[in-house]
């Protein structure tokens, strides 16, 4: 919490400094930097969950709960709620800490309804992260492996979402340049072979909205075009991962 | 008899390898049940099963009359405490913090009795020392302390003497006896120190190859292990007549051998046997310990 509050204050003050220095060239606003937690929050969730519950499993203290009669479902769901609450608190620290930039950058230009929608999407995708990393922690018996797998999964999802998002951002036409006797001249625009069209574009777009890391990129870029799709995807992820994780945890031999 | 735990043809397989095979055992209420077996005999597997850490492949068990498949089994588990293999404690917490954690896990409204438990296991002076810096013996005691939170009626201890010095072993033994006698706690204890186990167990279960080979009470074991003189004679019928006249306890093993459970004057016996046309060929004093009884049951091999 302290580290996160220090990080967000330094980060936002950096943006204030940039805004003050480049005021004439670029119009900085609170909207642009307020959701910059969206890419890193998954990492914090992975770290926190795997360190905390990894210890429970690897030290065997989770056994004490089973022995005295707590059901595995209760233990699993309690862990999920704890992870979500802790990640939500980290998110809250960011959201509150980021307000230090208000005097310089002003309030949000997106309007309150859109701001609330973005916050709802944020809460939903940290729920997905919590479900994913809780499942890994509950099913692994080795703390080091849990930390490694959780972080690698997050990075893998982030890279995958970035690659897809970058594919979507390819321009339809390429404006080339040519060097002539008269100097550098703009060439005629030509179609970009990497531009994604048709069904493939729809699938790419869906995947970015579907993946929690893709949703993070959308929030960072303030490009939320299918909010319902994003919220339903988060709900689907949470229910599917929790149901699968719980089912496997119930059958797991605890040692 | 009232039983705390009964298992019925309990089986546990790991990838085709049977760790437990149709194991049936009964732990009477109020007993100190010594669970004896070789390495890999299935002791810890059974303890894991009854603690709910693993599910049986086949068979079932009842805990305080509730089957393991019963939804209400959690209520029975509330009445038990256990230390399975290594003590499950938070290494970055003190002994007191570990106990507070267990109070919270159990949902107890207050920390009443916490200092009493610490005192009971000899950790009242552990202070702010983290469990990670405890000796193995101290951790073992802390594990037992955690298991005692919530005043369990049934305590399961898996090799509690592991890592303890002789003084520590005496303290644990006294603790077990105290819990059993003063608070009527039923205790299931697996131990490889048979001599130590024989000092307090009231019942024994001998496990080999994943199945119980013998369940016996301490009295029955004592009778089976009592001192005797094994005699070889030309006729055990004649020997039986003489011993009946002498009012001596005996057991006929064959036509030529018998165990006599008393010290008899061999000259007098020999004279009396001659009167019955019987000769005393040899007499050998025998005494069976728990260890030798165990070895005779499971047919030797390395004892855990």
XYZ file of N, CA, C and O in Angstrom, chain B residues 36-122:
348
model
N 1.087 -48.088 14.855
C 2.456 -48.554 14.645
C 2.608 -49.186 13.259
O 1.765 -49.969 12.842
N 3.684 -48.816 12.581
C 3.923 -49.415 11.263
C 5.267 -48.997 10.697
O 5.869 -48.027 11.153
N 5.678 -49.749 9.670
C 6.965 -49.451 9.015
C 6.875 -48.160 8.206
O 5.791 -47.624 8.008
N 8.021 -47.743 7.680
C 8.047 -46.654 6.707
C 7.195 -47.045 5.518
O 7.344 -48.158 5.001
N 6.308 -46.179 5.103
C 5.500 -46.456 3.913
C 4.382 -47.448 4.151
O 3.750 -47.909 3.200
N 4.128 -47.773 5.429
C 3.045 -48.736 5.717
C 1.675 -48.117 5.485
O 0.685 -48.828 5.288
N 1.617 -46.785 5.517
C 0.340 -46.098 5.252
C -0.179 -45.279 6.423
O -1.313 -44.815 6.393
N 0.664 -45.093 7.458
C 0.212 -44.367 8.657
C -0.191 -42.926 8.326
O -1.289 -42.483 8.645
N 0.728 -42.216 7.673
C 0.459 -40.806 7.383
C -0.682 -40.666 6.378
O -1.492 -39.746 6.493
N -0.763 -41.603 5.434
C -1.863 -41.555 4.453
C -3.197 -41.657 5.176
O -4.124 -40.896 4.896
N -3.283 -42.577 6.138
C -4.532 -42.731 6.876
C -4.860 -41.444 7.639
O -6.004 -40.974 7.628
N -3.833 -40.865 8.265
C -4.055 -39.633 9.035
C -4.522 -38.507 8.108
O -5.435 -37.756 8.438
N -3.909 -38.417 6.926
C -4.332 -37.389 5.959
C -5.800 -37.579 5.572
O -6.548 -36.623 5.428
N -6.185 -38.838 5.397
C -7.573 -39.113 4.995
C -8.555 -38.697 6.080
O -9.538 -38.005 5.794
N -8.255 -39.081 7.315
C -9.239 -38.787 8.371
C -9.254 -37.299 8.717
O -10.228 -36.807 9.265
N -8.163 -36.602 8.366
C -8.140 -35.148 8.588
C -8.787 -34.389 7.426
O -8.868 -33.162 7.460
N -9.190 -35.101 6.384
C -9.858 -34.453 5.247
C -8.891 -33.830 4.262
O -9.315 -33.099 3.366
N -7.596 -34.100 4.431
C -6.618 -33.498 3.509
C -6.623 -34.234 2.171
O -6.222 -33.685 1.154
N -7.050 -35.487 2.196
C -7.149 -36.264 0.971
C -8.454 -37.060 1.004
O -8.996 -37.302 2.086
N -8.893 -37.437 -0.162
C -10.129 -38.213 -0.263
C -9.794 -39.686 -0.486
O -8.878 -39.996 -1.251
N -10.512 -40.596 0.169
C -10.234 -42.019 -0.070
C -10.632 -42.439 -1.486
O -11.567 -41.886 -2.058
N -9.890 -43.407 -2.027
C -10.232 -43.941 -3.348
C -11.455 -44.849 -3.229
O -12.308 -44.879 -4.105
N -11.513 -45.588 -2.126
C -12.679 -46.449 -1.856
C -12.818 -46.597 -0.343
O -11.906 -46.251 0.405
N -13.958 -47.117 0.074
C -14.196 -47.276 1.504
C -14.647 -45.968 2.132
O -14.791 -44.957 1.448
N -14.873 -46.028 3.441
C -15.317 -44.813 4.121
C -14.877 -44.847 5.576
O -14.295 -45.834 6.035
N -15.157 -43.788 6.270
C -14.868 -43.743 7.708
C -15.928 -42.894 8.396
O -16.574 -42.064 7.751
N -16.105 -43.150 9.674
C -17.027 -42.314 10.448
C -16.253 -41.637 11.560
O -15.409 -42.251 12.210
N -16.573 -40.378 11.737
C -15.917 -39.566 12.767
C -17.038 -39.071 13.681
O -17.944 -38.372 13.200
N -17.009 -39.486 14.918
C -18.098 -39.171 15.844
C -19.457 -39.547 15.232
O -20.414 -38.777 15.288
N -19.496 -40.698 14.603
C -20.755 -41.215 14.071
C -21.173 -40.632 12.734
O -22.200 -41.031 12.191
N -20.395 -39.695 12.190
C -20.759 -39.109 10.895
C -19.841 -39.652 9.814
O -18.611 -39.642 9.978
N -20.447 -40.099 8.716
C -19.664 -40.629 7.601
C -18.898 -39.519 6.920
O -19.345 -38.361 6.915
N -17.771 -39.879 6.304
C -16.954 -38.857 5.638
C -17.674 -38.207 4.459
O -17.362 -37.095 4.064
N -18.684 -38.909 3.926
C -19.427 -38.343 2.797
C -20.585 -37.452 3.268
O -21.202 -36.768 2.457
N -20.832 -37.482 4.579
C -21.915 -36.684 5.156
C -21.544 -35.192 5.095
O -20.421 -34.816 5.409
N -22.504 -34.357 4.704
C -22.254 -32.918 4.643
C -21.927 -32.341 6.023
O -21.283 -31.300 6.139
N -22.412 -33.040 7.052
C -22.238 -32.558 8.419
C -20.890 -32.964 9.024
O -20.635 -32.686 10.184
N -20.040 -33.620 8.226
C -18.741 -34.089 8.743
C -17.930 -32.926 9.311
O -17.129 -33.096 10.239
N -18.149 -31.711 8.779
C -17.422 -30.532 9.261
C -17.638 -30.338 10.759
O -16.724 -29.919 11.476
N -18.851 -30.693 11.230
C -19.150 -30.533 12.661
C -18.284 -31.479 13.498
O -17.853 -31.136 14.593
N -18.055 -32.686 12.953
C -17.193 -33.642 13.656
C -15.743 -33.149 13.640
O -15.010 -33.308 14.613
N -15.354 -32.580 12.513
C -13.967 -32.088 12.399
C -13.697 -30.933 13.359
O -12.570 -30.721 13.783
N -14.732 -30.169 13.680
C -14.590 -29.061 14.633
C -14.104 -29.577 15.979
O -13.543 -28.820 16.768
N -14.354 -30.875 16.228
C -14.003 -31.446 17.533
C -12.630 -32.085 17.510
O -12.253 -32.766 18.456
N -11.923 -31.937 16.410
C -10.594 -32.566 16.355
C -9.479 -31.565 16.067
O -9.710 -30.481 15.524
N -8.295 -31.920 16.505
C -7.099 -31.145 16.223
C -6.049 -32.118 15.733
O -6.098 -33.308 16.073
N -5.124 -31.647 14.908
C -4.141 -32.602 14.374
C -2.821 -31.933 14.038
O -2.776 -30.747 13.703
N -1.774 -32.713 14.179
C -0.458 -32.312 13.673
C -0.071 -33.402 12.676
O 0.173 -34.541 13.057
N -0.079 -33.057 11.404
C 0.209 -34.045 10.362
C 1.594 -33.774 9.796
O 1.857 -32.665 9.314
N 2.450 -34.775 9.876
C 3.853 -34.658 9.453
C 4.518 -33.473 10.156
O 4.604 -33.459 11.365
N 4.902 -32.447 9.370
C 5.558 -31.294 9.997
C 4.497 -30.344 10.551
O 3.427 -30.215 9.979
N 4.800 -29.671 11.667
C 3.799 -28.750 12.224
C 3.489 -27.627 11.238
O 4.399 -27.034 10.656
N 2.186 -27.370 11.046
C 1.764 -26.322 10.109
C 1.622 -25.007 10.858
O 0.585 -24.732 11.454
N 2.703 -24.234 10.865
C 2.684 -22.949 11.583
C 3.234 -21.852 10.679
O 3.976 -22.120 9.733
N 2.832 -20.610 10.962
C 3.355 -19.460 10.219
C 4.740 -19.135 10.780
O 4.867 -18.786 11.956
N 5.740 -19.271 9.935
C 7.118 -19.139 10.397
C 7.493 -17.702 10.748
O 8.426 -17.470 11.517
N 6.784 -16.740 10.168
C 7.125 -15.341 10.469
C 6.252 -14.766 11.577
O 6.154 -13.564 11.733
N 5.642 -15.646 12.336
C 4.836 -15.196 13.476
C 5.370 -15.817 14.762
O 6.003 -16.864 14.736
N 5.072 -15.167 15.884
C 5.461 -15.719 17.184
C 4.484 -16.840 17.541
O 3.461 -17.028 16.862
N 4.798 -17.550 18.624
C 3.919 -18.652 19.058
C 2.528 -18.101 19.368
O 1.515 -18.684 18.954
N 2.496 -16.964 20.051
C 1.201 -16.391 20.431
C 0.417 -15.959 19.196
O -0.803 -16.200 19.105
N 1.101 -15.348 18.254
C 0.418 -14.901 17.026
C -0.138 -16.091 16.247
O -1.226 -16.027 15.672
N 0.623 -17.194 16.230
C 0.147 -18.406 15.553
C -1.140 -18.911 16.194
O -2.082 -19.290 15.498
N -1.162 -18.896 17.528
C -2.368 -19.367 18.213
C -3.538 -18.419 17.966
O -4.675 -18.851 17.768
N -3.256 -17.118 17.961
C -4.328 -16.133 17.687
C -4.929 -16.390 16.302
O -6.132 -16.300 16.102
N -4.033 -16.711 15.361
C -4.473 -17.004 13.998
C -5.431 -18.191 13.995
O -6.474 -18.163 13.350
N -5.060 -19.229 14.758
C -5.908 -20.431 14.809
C -7.238 -20.135 15.499
O -8.275 -20.667 15.097
N -7.215 -19.274 16.518
C -8.473 -18.857 17.168
C -9.384 -18.210 16.130
O -10.590 -18.442 16.107
N -8.770 -17.377 15.268
C -9.567 -16.691 14.247
C -10.087 -17.671 13.198
O -11.222 -17.557 12.735
N -9.247 -18.633 12.826
C -9.677 -19.648 11.848
C -10.904 -20.403 12.382
O -11.834 -20.695 11.659
N -10.861 -20.682 13.689
C -11.987 -21.397 14.296
C -13.181 -20.484 14.556
O -14.260 -20.960 14.905
N -12.953 -19.196 14.410
C -14.051 -18.239 14.627
C -14.423 -18.085 16.086
O -15.569 -17.794 16.422
N -13.429 -18.295 16.974
C -13.720 -18.167 18.407
C -13.853 -16.683 18.769
O -13.114 -15.846 18.258
N -14.783 -16.373 19.643
C -15.056 -14.961 19.935
C -13.978 -14.261 20.759
O -13.895 -13.039 20.758
N -13.177 -15.037 21.491
C -12.121 -14.390 22.296
C -10.881 -15.277 22.306
O -10.905 -16.406 21.810
N -9.809 -14.723 22.865
C -8.561 -15.489 22.934
C -8.396 -16.147 24.306
O -7.277 -16.401 24.749
N -9.494 -16.429 24.974
C -9.438 -17.071 26.295
C -8.747 -18.435 26.196
O -9.022 -19.194 25.280
N -7.885 -18.683 27.156
C -7.213 -19.982 27.201
C -5.929 -20.032 26.399
O -5.205 -21.031 26.426
N -5.613 -18.941 25.701
C -4.409 -18.930 24.858
C -3.135 -19.110 25.693
O -2.291 -19.955 25.377
N -3.048 -18.335 26.765
C -1.841 -18.431 27.596
C -1.761 -19.799 28.276
O -0.662 -20.331 28.489
N -2.930 -20.378 28.578
C -2.948 -21.700 29.209
C -2.359 -22.746 28.245
O -1.565 -23.606 28.650
N -2.733 -22.639 26.972
C -2.218 -23.600 25.976
C -0.708 -23.435 25.837
O 0.037 -24.418 25.800
N -0.267 -22.178 25.778
C 1.178 -21.934 25.639
C 1.934 -22.530 26.829
O 3.012 -23.107 26.669
N 1.336 -22.366 28.007
C 1.966 -22.892 29.220
C 1.981 -24.420 29.188
O 2.970 -25.058 29.536
N 0.862 -24.964 28.727
C 0.706 -26.428 28.672
C 1.792 -27.070 27.800
O 2.312 -28.126 28.132
N 2.131 -26.434 26.708
C 3.121 -27.030 25.798
C 4.534 -26.501 26.062
O 5.475 -26.832 25.347
N 4.667 -25.684 27.090
C 5.994 -25.193 27.474
C 6.524 -24.092 26.582
O 7.733 -23.959 26.405
